[in-house]
mmCIF file of C-alpha atoms in Angstrom:
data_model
loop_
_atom_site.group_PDB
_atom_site.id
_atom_site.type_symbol
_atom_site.label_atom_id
_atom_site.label_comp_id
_atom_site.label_asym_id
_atom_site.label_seq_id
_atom_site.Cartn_x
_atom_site.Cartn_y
_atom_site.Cartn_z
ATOM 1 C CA UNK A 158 28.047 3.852 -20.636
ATOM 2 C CA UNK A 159 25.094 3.873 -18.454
ATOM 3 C CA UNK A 160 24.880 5.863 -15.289
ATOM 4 C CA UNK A 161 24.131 4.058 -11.819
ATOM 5 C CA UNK A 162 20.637 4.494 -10.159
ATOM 6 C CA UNK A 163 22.030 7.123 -7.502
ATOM 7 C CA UNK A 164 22.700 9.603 -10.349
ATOM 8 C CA UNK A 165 19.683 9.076 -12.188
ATOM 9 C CA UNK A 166 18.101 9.793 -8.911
ATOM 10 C CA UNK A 167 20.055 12.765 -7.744
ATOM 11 C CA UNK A 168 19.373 14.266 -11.389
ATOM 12 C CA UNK A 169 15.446 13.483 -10.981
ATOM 13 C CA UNK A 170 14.655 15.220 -7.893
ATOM 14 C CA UNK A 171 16.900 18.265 -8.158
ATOM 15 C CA UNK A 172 15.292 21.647 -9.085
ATOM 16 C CA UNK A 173 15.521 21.181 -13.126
ATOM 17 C CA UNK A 174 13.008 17.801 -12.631
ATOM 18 C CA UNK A 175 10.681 18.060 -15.119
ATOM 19 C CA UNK A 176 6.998 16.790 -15.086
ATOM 20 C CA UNK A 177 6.351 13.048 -15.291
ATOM 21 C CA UNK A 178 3.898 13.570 -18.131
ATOM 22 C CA UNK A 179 3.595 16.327 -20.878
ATOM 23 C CA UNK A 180 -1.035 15.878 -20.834
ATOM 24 C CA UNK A 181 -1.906 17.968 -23.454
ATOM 25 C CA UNK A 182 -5.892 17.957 -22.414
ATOM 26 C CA UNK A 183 -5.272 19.382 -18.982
ATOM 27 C CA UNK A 184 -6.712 22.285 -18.196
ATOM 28 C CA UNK A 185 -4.155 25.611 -18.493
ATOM 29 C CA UNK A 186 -4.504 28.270 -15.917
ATOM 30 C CA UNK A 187 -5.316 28.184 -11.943
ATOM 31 C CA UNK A 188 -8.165 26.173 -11.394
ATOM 32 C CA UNK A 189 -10.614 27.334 -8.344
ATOM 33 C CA UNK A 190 -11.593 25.269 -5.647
ATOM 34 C CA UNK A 191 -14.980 24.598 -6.620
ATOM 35 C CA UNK A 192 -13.727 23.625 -10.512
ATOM 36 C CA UNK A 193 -11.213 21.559 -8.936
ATOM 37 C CA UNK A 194 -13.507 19.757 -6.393
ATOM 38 C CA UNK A 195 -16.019 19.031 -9.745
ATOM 39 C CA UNK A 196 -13.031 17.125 -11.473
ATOM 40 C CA UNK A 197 -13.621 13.211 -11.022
ATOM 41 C CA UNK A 198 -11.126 11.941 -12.626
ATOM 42 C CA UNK A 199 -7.640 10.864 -11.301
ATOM 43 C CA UNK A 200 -5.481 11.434 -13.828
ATOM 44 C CA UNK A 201 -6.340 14.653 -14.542
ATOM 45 C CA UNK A 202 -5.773 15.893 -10.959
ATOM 46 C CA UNK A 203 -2.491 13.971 -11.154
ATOM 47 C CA UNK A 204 -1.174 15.806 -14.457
ATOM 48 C CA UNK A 205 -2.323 19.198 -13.123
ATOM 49 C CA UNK A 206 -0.213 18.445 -9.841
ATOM 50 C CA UNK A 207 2.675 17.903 -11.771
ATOM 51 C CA UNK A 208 2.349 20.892 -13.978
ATOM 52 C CA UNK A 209 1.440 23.490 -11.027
ATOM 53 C CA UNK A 210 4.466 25.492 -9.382
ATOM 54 C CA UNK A 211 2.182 27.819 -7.590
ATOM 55 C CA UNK A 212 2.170 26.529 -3.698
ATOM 56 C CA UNK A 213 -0.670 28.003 -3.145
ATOM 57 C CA UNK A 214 -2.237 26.002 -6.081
ATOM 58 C CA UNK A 215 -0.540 23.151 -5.071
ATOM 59 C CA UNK A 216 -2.251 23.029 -2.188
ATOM 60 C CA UNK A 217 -5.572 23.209 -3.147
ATOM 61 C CA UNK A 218 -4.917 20.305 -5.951
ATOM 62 C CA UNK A 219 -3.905 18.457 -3.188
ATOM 63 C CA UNK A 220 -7.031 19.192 -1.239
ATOM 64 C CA UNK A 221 -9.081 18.139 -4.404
ATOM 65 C CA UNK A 222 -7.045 14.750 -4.491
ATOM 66 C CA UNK A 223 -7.683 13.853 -1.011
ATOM 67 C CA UNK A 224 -11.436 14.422 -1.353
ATOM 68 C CA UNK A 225 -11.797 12.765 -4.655
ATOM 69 C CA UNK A 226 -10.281 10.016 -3.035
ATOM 70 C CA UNK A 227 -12.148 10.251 0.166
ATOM 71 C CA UNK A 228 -15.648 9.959 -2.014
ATOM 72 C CA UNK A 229 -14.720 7.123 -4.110
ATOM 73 C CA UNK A 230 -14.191 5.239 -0.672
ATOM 74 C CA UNK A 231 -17.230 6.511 0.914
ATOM 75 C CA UNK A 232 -18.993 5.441 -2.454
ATOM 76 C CA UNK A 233 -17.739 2.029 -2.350
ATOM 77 C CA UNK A 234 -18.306 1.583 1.564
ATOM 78 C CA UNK A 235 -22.153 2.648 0.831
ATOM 79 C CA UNK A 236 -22.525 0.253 -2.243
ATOM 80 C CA UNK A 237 -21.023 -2.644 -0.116
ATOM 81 C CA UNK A 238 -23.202 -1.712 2.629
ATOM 82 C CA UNK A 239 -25.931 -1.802 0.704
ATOM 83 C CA UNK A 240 -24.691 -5.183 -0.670
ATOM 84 C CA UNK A 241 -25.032 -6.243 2.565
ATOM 85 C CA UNK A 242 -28.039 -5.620 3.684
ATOM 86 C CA UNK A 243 -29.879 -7.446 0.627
ATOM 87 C CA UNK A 244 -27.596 -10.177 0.991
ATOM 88 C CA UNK A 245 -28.895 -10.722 4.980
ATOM 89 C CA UNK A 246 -32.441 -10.015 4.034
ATOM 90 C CA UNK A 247 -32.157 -12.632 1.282
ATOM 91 C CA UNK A 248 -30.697 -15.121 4.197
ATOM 92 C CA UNK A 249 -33.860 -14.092 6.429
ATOM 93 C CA UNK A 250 -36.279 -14.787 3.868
ATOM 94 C CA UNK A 251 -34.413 -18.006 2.990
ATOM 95 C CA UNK A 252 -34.430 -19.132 6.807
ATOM 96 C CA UNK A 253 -38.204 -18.253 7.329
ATOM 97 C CA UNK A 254 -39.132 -20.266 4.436
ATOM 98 C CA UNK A 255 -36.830 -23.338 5.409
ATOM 99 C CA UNK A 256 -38.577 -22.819 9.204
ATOM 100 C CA UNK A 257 -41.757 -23.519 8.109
ATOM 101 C CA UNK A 258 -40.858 -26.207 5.819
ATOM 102 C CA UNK A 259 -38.776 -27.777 9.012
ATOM 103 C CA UNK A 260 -41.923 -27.643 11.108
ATOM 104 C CA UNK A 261 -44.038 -29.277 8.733
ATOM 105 C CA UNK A 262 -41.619 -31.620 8.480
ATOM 106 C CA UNK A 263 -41.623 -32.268 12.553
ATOM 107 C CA UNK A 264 -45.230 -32.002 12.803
ATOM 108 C CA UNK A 265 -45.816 -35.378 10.204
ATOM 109 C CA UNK A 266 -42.833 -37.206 11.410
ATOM 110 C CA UNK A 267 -43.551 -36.889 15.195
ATOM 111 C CA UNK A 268 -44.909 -40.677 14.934
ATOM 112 C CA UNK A 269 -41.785 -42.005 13.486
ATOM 113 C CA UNK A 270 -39.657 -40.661 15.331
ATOM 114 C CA UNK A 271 -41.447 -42.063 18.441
ATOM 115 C CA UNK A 272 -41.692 -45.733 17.222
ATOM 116 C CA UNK A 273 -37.914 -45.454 16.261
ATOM 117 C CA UNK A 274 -37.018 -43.954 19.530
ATOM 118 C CA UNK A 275 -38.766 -46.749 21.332
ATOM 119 C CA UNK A 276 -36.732 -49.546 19.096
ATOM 120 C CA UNK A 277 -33.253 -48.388 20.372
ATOM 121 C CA UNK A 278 -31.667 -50.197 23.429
ATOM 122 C CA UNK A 279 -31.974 -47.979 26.798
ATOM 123 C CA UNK A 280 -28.368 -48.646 27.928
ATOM 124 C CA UNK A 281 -26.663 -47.288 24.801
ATOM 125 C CA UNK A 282 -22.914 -47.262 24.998
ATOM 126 C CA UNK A 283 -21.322 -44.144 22.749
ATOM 127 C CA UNK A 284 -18.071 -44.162 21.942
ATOM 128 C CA UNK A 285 -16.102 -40.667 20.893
ATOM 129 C CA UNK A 286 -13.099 -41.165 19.155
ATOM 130 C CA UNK A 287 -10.778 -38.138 19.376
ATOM 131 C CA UNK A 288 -8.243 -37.878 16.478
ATOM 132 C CA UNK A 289 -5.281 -35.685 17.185
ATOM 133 C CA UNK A 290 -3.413 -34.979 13.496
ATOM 134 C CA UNK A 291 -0.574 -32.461 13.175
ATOM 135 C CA UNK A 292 0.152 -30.630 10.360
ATOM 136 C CA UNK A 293 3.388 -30.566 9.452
ATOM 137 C CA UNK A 294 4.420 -26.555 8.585
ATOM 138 C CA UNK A 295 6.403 -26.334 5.396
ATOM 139 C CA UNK A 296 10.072 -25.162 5.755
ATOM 140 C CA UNK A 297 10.759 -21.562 6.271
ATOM 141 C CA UNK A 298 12.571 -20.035 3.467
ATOM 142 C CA UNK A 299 15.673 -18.352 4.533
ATOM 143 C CA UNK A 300 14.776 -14.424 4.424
ATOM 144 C CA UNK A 301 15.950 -12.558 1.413
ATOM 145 C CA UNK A 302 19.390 -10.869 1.785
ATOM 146 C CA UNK A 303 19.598 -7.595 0.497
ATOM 147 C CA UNK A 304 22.426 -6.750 -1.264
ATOM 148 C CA UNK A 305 24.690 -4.108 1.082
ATOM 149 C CA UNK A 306 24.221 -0.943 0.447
ATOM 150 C CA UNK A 307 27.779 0.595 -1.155
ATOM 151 C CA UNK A 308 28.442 4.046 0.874
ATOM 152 C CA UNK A 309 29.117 6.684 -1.785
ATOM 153 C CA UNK A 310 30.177 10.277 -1.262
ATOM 154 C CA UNK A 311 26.928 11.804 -1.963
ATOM 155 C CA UNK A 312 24.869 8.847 -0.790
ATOM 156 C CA UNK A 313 23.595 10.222 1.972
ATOM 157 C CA UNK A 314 22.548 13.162 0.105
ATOM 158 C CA UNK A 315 21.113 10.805 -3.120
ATOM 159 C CA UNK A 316 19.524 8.811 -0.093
ATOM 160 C CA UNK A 317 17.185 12.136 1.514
ATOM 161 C CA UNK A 318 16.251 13.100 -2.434
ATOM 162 C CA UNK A 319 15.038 9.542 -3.037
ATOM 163 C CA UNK A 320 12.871 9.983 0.121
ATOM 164 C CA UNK A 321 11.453 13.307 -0.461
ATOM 165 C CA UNK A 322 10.828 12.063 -4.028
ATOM 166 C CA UNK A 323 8.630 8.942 -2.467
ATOM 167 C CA UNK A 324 7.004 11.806 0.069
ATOM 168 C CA UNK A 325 5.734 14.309 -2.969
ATOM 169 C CA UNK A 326 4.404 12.140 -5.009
ATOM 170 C CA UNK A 327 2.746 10.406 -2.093
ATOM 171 C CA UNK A 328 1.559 13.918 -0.148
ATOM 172 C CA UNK A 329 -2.226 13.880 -1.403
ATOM 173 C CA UNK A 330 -3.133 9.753 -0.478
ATOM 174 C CA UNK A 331 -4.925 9.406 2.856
ATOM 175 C CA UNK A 332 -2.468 7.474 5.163
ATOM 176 C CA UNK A 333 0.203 7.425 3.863
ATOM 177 C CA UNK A 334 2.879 9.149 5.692
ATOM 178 C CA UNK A 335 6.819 8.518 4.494
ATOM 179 C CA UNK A 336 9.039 9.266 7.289
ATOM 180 C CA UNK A 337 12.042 6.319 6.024
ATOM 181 C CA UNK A 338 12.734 3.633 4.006
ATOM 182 C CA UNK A 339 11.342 0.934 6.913
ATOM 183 C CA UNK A 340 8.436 1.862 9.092
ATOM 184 C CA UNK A 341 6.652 3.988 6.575
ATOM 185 C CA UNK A 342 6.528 1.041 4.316
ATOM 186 C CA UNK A 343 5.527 -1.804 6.603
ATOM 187 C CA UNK A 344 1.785 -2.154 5.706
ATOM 188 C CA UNK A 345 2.416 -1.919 2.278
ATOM 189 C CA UNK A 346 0.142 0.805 1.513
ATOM 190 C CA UNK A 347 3.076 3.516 0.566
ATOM 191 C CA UNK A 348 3.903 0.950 -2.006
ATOM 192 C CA UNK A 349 0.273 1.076 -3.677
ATOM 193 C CA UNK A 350 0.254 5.106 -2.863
ATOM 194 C CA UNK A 351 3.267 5.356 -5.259
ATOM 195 C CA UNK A 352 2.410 2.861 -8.123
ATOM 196 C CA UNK A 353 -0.598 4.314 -8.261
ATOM 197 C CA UNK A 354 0.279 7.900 -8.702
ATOM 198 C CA UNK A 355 2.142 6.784 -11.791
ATOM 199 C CA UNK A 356 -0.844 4.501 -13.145
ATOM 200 C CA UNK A 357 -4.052 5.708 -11.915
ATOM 201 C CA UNK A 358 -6.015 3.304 -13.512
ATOM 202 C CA UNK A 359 -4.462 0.678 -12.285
ATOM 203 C CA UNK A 360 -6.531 -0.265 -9.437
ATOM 204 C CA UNK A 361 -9.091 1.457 -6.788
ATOM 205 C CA UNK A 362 -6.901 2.703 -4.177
ATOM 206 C CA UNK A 363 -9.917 4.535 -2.061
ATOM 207 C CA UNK A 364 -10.875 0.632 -1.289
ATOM 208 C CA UNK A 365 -7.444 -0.570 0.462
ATOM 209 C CA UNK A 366 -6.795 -1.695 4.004
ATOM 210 C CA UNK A 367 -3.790 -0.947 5.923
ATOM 211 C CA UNK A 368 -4.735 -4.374 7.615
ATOM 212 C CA UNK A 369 -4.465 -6.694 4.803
ATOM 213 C CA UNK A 370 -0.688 -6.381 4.751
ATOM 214 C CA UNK A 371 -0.021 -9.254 2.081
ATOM 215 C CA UNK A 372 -2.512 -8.040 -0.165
ATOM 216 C CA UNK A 373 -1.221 -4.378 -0.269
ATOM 217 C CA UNK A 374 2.186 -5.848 -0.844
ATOM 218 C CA UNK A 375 1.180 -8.184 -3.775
ATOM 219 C CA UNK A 376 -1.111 -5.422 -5.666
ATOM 220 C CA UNK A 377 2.184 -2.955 -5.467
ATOM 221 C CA UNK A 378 4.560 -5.151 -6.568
ATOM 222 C CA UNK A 379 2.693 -7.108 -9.473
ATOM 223 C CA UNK A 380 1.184 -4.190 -10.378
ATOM 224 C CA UNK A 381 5.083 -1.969 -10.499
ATOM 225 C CA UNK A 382 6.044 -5.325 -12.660
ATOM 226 C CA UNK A 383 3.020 -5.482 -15.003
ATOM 227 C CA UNK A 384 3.329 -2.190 -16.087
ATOM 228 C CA UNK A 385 6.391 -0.177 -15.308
ATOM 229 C CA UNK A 386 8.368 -3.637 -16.101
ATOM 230 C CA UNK A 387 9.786 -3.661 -12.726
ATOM 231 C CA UNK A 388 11.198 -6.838 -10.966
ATOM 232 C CA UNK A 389 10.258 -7.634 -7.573
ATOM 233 C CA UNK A 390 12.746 -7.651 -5.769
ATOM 234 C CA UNK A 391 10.821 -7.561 -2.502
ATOM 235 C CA UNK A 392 9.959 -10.862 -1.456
ATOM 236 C CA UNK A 393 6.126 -10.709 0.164
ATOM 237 C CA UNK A 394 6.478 -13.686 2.775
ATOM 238 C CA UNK A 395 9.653 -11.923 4.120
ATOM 239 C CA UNK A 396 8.098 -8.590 4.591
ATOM 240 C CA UNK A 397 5.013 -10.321 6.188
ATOM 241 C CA UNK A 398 7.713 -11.908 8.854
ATOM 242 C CA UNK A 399 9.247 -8.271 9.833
ATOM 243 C CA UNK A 400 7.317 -5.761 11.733
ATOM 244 C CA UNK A 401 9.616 -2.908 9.835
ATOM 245 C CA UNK A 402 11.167 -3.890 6.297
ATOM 246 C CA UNK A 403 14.746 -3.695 6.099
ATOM 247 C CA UNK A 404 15.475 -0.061 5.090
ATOM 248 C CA UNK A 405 18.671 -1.115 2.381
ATOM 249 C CA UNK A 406 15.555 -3.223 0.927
ATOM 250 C CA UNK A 407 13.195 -0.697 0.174
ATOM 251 C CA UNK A 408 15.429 1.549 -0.938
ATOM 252 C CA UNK A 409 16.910 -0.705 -3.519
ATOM 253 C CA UNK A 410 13.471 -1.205 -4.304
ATOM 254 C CA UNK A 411 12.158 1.988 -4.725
ATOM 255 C CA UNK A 412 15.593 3.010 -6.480
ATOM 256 C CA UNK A 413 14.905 0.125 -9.291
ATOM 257 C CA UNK A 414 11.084 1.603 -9.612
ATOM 258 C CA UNK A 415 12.206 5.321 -10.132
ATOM 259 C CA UNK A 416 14.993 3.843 -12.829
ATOM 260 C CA UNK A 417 11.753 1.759 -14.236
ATOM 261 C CA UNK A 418 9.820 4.977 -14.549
ATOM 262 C CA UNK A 419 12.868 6.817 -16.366
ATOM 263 C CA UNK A 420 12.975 4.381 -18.533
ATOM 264 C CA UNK A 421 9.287 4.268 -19.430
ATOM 265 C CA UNK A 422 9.327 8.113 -20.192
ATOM 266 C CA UNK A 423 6.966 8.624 -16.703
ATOM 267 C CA UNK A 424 10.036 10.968 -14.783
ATOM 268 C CA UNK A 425 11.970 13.134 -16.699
ATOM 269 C CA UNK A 426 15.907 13.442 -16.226
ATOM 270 C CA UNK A 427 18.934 15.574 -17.172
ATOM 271 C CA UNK A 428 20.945 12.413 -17.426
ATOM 272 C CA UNK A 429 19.416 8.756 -18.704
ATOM 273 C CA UNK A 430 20.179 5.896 -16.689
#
């Protein structure tokens, strides 16, 4: 008989957790600084993460994550800059040559112009006709209803676990900052932060905006279902209408990912859910 998410989740995070991944090419003893900042590759940094106990070591993984991250976007914000710039001096070219080829083009037709100008009527009568047209807006789907969360003994304790779960494996991404199961999710980028931690390769996290909101939410959740075989049970045009997700919804969420993840062999548990 299976076990319900709580335990799975109350068995994950407790001191026995084991790592999510067993990497047999990751490097074995404490890395220094300067070996860890020369690492550019993800995954690696991810599966020496999970191995380290050391806090000290730790620490400086996490230091190495954040920069390697912090490169890749200042990479990719220097490549699209430079994108950029040829694409405007390709329009300025382009416009220079259609300016000379426009005053040609006045230059030989000045005549015309003047004999047709002289042909229309003085008194000309112009008539603007103004079109209002509204657009009828679709119906509003009714909001999603989250199922109610069922109060448990230990729930409350099951609840913090699940949250300082979400906030480890989320510690080394750049703004992200897990506080609850509503604010902290609201922009969508926790969501990415934690897929991605568990599939790396997934996508370019260094390149997200906080801004695009229904973007974040759509690479999370596709990506959670594509590959960890997760079912979205977020629904995006309902978290775009909230300022602050409904807490019982992420959590239910988030609660269905871990289970995902257990199942997938990517978090290791005492007990199988």
């Amino acid at each position: 008989m299976e076990a319900g998410p709580d335990e799975g989740v109350a068995g994950a995070v407790s001191a026995n957790e084991t790592s999510e991944t067993n990497p047999s090419d990751t490097p074995s003893g404490i890395l220094t600084s300067q070996e860890l900042s020369a690492i550019e590759d993800e995954e690696v940094l991810n599966k020496l993460l999970d191995k380290a106990v050391d806090f000290d070591e730790r620490r400086m993984i996490r230091a190495a994550f954040r920069d390697l991250l912090k490169k890749k976007r200042e990479k990719r914000e220097k490549e699209r800059g430079s994108r950029q710039d040829d694409l405007r001096q390709q329009a300025l070219s382009k416009a220079g040559t259609g300016q000379m080829g426009m005053n040609r083009g006045q230059t030989s037709n000045h005549q015309q112009r003047s004999h047709m100008h002289s042909q229309l009527s003085a008194s000309t009568t112009n008539s603007f006709t103004k079109t209002t047209g509204s657009m009828a807006k679709p119906a509003m789907a009714p909001a999603h209803q989250c199922s109610p969360v069922v109060a448990a003994p230990n729930m409350k304790n099951v609840k913090q676990m699940l949250l300082d779960w979400c906030r480890a494996k989320t510690e080394p991404y750049e703004g992200v900052e897990i506080r609850n199961f509503s604010s902290s999710w609201s922009d969508g980028i926790a969501f990415c932060a934690l897929v991605h931690r568990f599939f790396p390769d997934a996508f370019e996290y260094s390149i997200l905006n906080p801004n695009a909101r229904k973007d974040n939410f759509e690479l999370a959740f596709s990506t959670a279902e594509r590959l960890a075989d997760c079912p979205p049970l977020l629904d995006v045009e309902d978290l775009l209408r909230m300022h602050e997700p409904d807490w019982k919804c992420v959590y239910t969420y988030i609660q269905e990912f871990y289970r995902c993840l257990v199942e997938k062999g990517l978090v290791k548990t005492k007990k199988k859910l």
